Coordinates of C-alpha atoms and ligand atoms in Angstrom, one line a residue:
X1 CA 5.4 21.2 -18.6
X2 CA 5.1 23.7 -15.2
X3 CA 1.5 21.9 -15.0
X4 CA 2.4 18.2 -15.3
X5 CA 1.8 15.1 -13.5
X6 CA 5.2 15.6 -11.3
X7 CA 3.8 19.5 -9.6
X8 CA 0.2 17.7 -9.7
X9 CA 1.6 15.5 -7.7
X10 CA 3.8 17.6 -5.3
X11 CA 0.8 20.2 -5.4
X12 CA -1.2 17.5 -3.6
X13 CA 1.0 16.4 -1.3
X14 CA 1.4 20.2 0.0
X15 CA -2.3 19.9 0.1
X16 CA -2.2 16.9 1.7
X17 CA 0.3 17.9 4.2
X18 CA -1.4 20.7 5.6
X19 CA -4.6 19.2 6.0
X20 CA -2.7 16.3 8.2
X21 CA -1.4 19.4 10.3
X22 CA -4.6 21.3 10.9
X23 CA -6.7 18.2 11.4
X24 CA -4.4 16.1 12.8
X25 CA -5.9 12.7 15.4
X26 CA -4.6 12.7 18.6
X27 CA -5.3 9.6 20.4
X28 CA -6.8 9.9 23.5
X29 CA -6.0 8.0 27.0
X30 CA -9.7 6.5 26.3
X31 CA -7.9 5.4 22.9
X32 CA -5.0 3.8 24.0
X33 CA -7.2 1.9 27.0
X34 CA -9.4 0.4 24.1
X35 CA -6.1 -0.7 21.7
X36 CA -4.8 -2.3 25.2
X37 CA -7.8 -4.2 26.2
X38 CA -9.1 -4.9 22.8
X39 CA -5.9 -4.7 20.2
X40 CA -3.9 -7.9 21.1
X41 CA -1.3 -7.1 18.3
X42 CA -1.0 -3.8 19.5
X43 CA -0.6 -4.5 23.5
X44 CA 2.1 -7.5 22.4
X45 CA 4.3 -4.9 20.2
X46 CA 7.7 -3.5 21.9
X47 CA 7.5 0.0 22.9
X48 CA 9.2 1.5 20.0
X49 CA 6.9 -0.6 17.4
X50 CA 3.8 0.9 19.6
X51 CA 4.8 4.2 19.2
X52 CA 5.0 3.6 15.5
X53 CA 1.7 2.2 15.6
X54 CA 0.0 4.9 17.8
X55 CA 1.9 7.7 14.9
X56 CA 0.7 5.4 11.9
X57 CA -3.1 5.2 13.7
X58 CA -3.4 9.2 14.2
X59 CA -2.5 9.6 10.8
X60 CA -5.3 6.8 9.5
X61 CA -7.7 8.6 11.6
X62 CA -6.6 12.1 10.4
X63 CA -7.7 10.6 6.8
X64 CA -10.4 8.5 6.9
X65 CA -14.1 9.3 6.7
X66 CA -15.9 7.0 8.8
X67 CA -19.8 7.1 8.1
X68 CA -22.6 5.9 9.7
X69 CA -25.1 3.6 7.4
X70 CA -28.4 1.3 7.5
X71 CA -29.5 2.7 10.9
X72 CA -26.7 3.5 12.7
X73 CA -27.2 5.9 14.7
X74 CA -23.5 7.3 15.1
X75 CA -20.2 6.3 14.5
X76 CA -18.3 5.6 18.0
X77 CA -14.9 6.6 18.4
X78 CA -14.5 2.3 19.7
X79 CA -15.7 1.8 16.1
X80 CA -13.3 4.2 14.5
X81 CA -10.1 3.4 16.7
X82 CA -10.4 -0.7 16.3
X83 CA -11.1 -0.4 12.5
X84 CA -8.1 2.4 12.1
X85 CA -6.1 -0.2 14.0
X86 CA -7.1 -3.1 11.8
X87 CA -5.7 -0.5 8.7
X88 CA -2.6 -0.2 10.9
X89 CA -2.0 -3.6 11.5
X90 CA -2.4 -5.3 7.9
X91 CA -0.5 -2.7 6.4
X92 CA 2.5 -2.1 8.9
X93 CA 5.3 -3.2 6.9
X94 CA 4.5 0.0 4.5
X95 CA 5.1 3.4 6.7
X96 CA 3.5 5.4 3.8
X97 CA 0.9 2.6 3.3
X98 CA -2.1 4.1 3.9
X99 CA -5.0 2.7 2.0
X100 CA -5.3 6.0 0.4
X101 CA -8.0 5.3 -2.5
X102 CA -10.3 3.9 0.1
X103 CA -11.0 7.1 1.9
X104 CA -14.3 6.4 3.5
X105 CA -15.4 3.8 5.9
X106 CA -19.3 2.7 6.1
X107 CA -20.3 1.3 9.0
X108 CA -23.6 -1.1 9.5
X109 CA -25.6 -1.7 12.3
X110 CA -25.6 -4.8 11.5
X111 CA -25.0 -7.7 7.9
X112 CA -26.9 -5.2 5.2
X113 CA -28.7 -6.4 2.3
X114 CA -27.3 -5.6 -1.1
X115 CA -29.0 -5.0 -4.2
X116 CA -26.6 -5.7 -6.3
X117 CA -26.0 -9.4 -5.4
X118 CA -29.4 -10.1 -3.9
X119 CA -27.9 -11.1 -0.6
X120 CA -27.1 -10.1 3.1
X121 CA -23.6 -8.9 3.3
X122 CA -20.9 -8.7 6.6
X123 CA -18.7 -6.4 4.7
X124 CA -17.0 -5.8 1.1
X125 CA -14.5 -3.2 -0.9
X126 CA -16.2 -1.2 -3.4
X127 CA -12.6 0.4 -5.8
X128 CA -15.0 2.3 -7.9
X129 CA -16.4 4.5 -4.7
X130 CA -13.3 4.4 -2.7
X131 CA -15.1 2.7 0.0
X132 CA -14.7 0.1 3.2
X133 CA -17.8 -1.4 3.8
X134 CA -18.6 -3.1 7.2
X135 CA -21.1 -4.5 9.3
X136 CA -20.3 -3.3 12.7
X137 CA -21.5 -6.5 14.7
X138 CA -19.3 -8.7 12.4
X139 CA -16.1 -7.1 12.8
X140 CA -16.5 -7.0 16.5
X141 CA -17.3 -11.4 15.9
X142 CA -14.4 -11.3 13.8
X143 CA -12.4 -9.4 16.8
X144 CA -14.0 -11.7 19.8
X145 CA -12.0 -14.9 19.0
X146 CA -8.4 -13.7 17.9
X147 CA -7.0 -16.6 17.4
X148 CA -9.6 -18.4 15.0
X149 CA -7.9 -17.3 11.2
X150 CA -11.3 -15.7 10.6
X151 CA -12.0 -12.1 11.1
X152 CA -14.3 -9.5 8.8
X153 CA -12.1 -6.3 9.7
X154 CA -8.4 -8.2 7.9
X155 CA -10.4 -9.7 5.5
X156 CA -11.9 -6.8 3.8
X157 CA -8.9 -4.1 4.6
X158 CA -6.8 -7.3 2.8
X159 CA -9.2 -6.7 -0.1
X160 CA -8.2 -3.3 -0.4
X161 CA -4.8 -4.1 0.6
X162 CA -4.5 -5.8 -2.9
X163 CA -6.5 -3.2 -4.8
X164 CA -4.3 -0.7 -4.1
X165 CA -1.5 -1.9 -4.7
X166 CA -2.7 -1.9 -8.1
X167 CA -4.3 1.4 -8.2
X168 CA -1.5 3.6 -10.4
X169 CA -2.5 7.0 -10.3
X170 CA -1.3 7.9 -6.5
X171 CA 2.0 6.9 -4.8
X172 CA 1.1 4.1 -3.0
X173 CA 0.5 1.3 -5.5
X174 CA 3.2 -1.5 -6.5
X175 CA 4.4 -1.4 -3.2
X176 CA 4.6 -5.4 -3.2
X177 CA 7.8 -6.9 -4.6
X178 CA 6.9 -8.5 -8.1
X179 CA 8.7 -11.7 -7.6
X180 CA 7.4 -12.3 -4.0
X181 CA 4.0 -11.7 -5.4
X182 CA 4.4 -13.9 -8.5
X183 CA 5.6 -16.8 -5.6
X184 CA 2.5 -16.0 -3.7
X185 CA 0.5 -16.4 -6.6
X186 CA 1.8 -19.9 -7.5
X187 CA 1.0 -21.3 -3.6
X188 CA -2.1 -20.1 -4.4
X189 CA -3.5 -21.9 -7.3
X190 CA -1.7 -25.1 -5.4
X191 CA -3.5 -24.2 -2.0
X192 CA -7.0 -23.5 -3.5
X193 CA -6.8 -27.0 -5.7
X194 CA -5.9 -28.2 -1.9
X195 CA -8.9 -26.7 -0.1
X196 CA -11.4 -27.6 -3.6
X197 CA -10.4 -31.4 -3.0
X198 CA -10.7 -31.1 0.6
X199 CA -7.2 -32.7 1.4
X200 CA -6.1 -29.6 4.0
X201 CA -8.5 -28.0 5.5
X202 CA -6.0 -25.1 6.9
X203 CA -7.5 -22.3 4.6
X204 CA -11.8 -22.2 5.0
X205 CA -13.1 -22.7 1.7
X206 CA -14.0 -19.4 1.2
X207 CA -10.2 -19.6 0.1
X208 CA -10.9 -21.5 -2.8
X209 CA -13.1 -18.9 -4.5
X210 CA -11.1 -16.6 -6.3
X211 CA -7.7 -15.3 -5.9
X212 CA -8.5 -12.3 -4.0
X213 CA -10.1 -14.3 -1.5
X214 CA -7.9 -16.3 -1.2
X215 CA -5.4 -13.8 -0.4
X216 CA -7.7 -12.3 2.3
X217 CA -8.2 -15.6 4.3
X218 CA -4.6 -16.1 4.0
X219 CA -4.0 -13.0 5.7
X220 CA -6.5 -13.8 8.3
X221 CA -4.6 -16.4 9.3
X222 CA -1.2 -15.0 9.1
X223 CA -2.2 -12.5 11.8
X224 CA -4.6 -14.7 13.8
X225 CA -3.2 -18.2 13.7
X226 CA 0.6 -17.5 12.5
X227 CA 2.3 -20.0 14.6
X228 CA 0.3 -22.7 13.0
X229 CA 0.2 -21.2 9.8
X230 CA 4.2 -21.6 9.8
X231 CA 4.4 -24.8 11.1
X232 CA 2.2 -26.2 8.8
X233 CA 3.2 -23.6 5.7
X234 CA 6.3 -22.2 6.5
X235 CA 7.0 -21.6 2.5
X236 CA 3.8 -19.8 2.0
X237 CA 4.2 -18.0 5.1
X238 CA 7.5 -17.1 4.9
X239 CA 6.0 -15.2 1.7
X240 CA 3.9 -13.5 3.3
X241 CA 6.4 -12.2 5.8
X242 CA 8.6 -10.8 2.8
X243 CA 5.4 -9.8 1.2
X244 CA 4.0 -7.5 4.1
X245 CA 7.2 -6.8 5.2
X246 CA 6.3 -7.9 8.8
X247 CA 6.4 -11.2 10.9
X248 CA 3.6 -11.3 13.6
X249 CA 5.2 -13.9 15.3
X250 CA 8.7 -11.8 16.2
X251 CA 6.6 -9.0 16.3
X252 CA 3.9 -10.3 18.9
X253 CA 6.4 -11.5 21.1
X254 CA 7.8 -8.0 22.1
X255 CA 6.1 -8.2 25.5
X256 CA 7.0 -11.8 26.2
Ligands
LIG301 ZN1 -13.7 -11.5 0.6

């Protein structure tokens, strides 16, 4: 038994913990003057939650491979810093959250045309390769207006979000509480019927689609429009604050 899945296991998180030390991200002052100016749920935290998410963010750059695709010519440290805080933000609640199977992020030049589906894509979550796709020019869109309920960047890391918690073979999967889950799960088939008939137009209709994308927009909008998206839902999003483990609305008003 010296060789089983429990030293496997503690084998790799030795691995794992001195390859954090030697290559460890520090953020910059350029950094921090990006997440200010261009981070809203960043610059609105307290300063104790900020310091949590500038220790969470070294550590999602310390892991992540972020490649350059289609074109681009290189990856920017804007690019990797806003992405890494989009992973920071949607999966806050979880300290050792760290979207581990996805270790690389592709980056576009701009919406890339894949073969597979025989159409132009903004972004997508490929399990199988371990990979965040994105198109570089529609995450910055998705950024622009943060207050819309619509952008690329939560949408896809959402996607992956609910991937791994479902991935079993490292330590971050069932991380969401099975009965919040099974509540989400029943909104949901009662909120797609909703957006399908076209009697609450809250959601966009990519919503209605499938499950998983409906729990991406709903995300979207639980970062970007919360406010609204209580008052309007307060079941469903009171859900989602047990199911993330966060609230963006007591959160976001740490500077106010
Ligand atoms: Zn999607």
């Amino acid at each position: 038994m010296f060789f089983g899945p429990h030293y496997l296991q503690l084998f790799g998180d030795a691995l794992r913990g001195v390859y954090d030390l030697v290559f460890h991200y520090r953020l910059t002052a350029a950094d921090l003057q990006l997440l200010e100016r261009h981070f809203p749920y960043y610059s609105n935290l307290n300063p104790r939650h900020q310091g949590e998410f500038r220790r969470k963010l070294e550590m999602v750059l310390t892991r992540k491979k972020f490649i350059s695709r289609g074109g681009l010519k290189q990856v920017s440290t804007e690019m990797k810093v806003l992405i890494g805080a989009t992973i920071v933000q949607v999966t806050f609640g979880f300290w050792k959250v760290f979207l581990s199977h996805f270790k690389k992020i592709l980056i576009y030049p701009d919406t890339y045309y894949s073969t597979i589906s025989k159409s132009y894509h903004r972004g997508e979550v490929n399990p199988r390769f371990g990979i965040i796709v994105l198109s570089w020019p529609c995450f910055v869109e998705g950024m622009a207006d943060h207050r819309d309920g619509v952008n690329l960047g939560i949408h896809e890391i959402a996607h992956a979000l609910k991937l791994e918690n479902r991935i079993q073979y490292n330590r971050e999967s069932n991380f969401f509480h099975p009965s919040v889950w099974s509540d989400f799960m029943t909104h949901s088939l009662r909120e797609k019927e909703l957006i399908r008939s076209g009697r609450d137009d809250f959601f966009r209709e990519r919503g209605a689609v499938d499950a998983d994308e409906f729990f991406a927009v709903v995300i979207e909008n639980f970062f970007e429009r919360p406010v609204e998206f209580k008052a309007k839902k307060e079941e469903l999003y009171q859900i989602m604050v047990q199911l993330l483990r966060q609230d963006p609305i007591t959160l976001g008003s740490g500077r106010t």
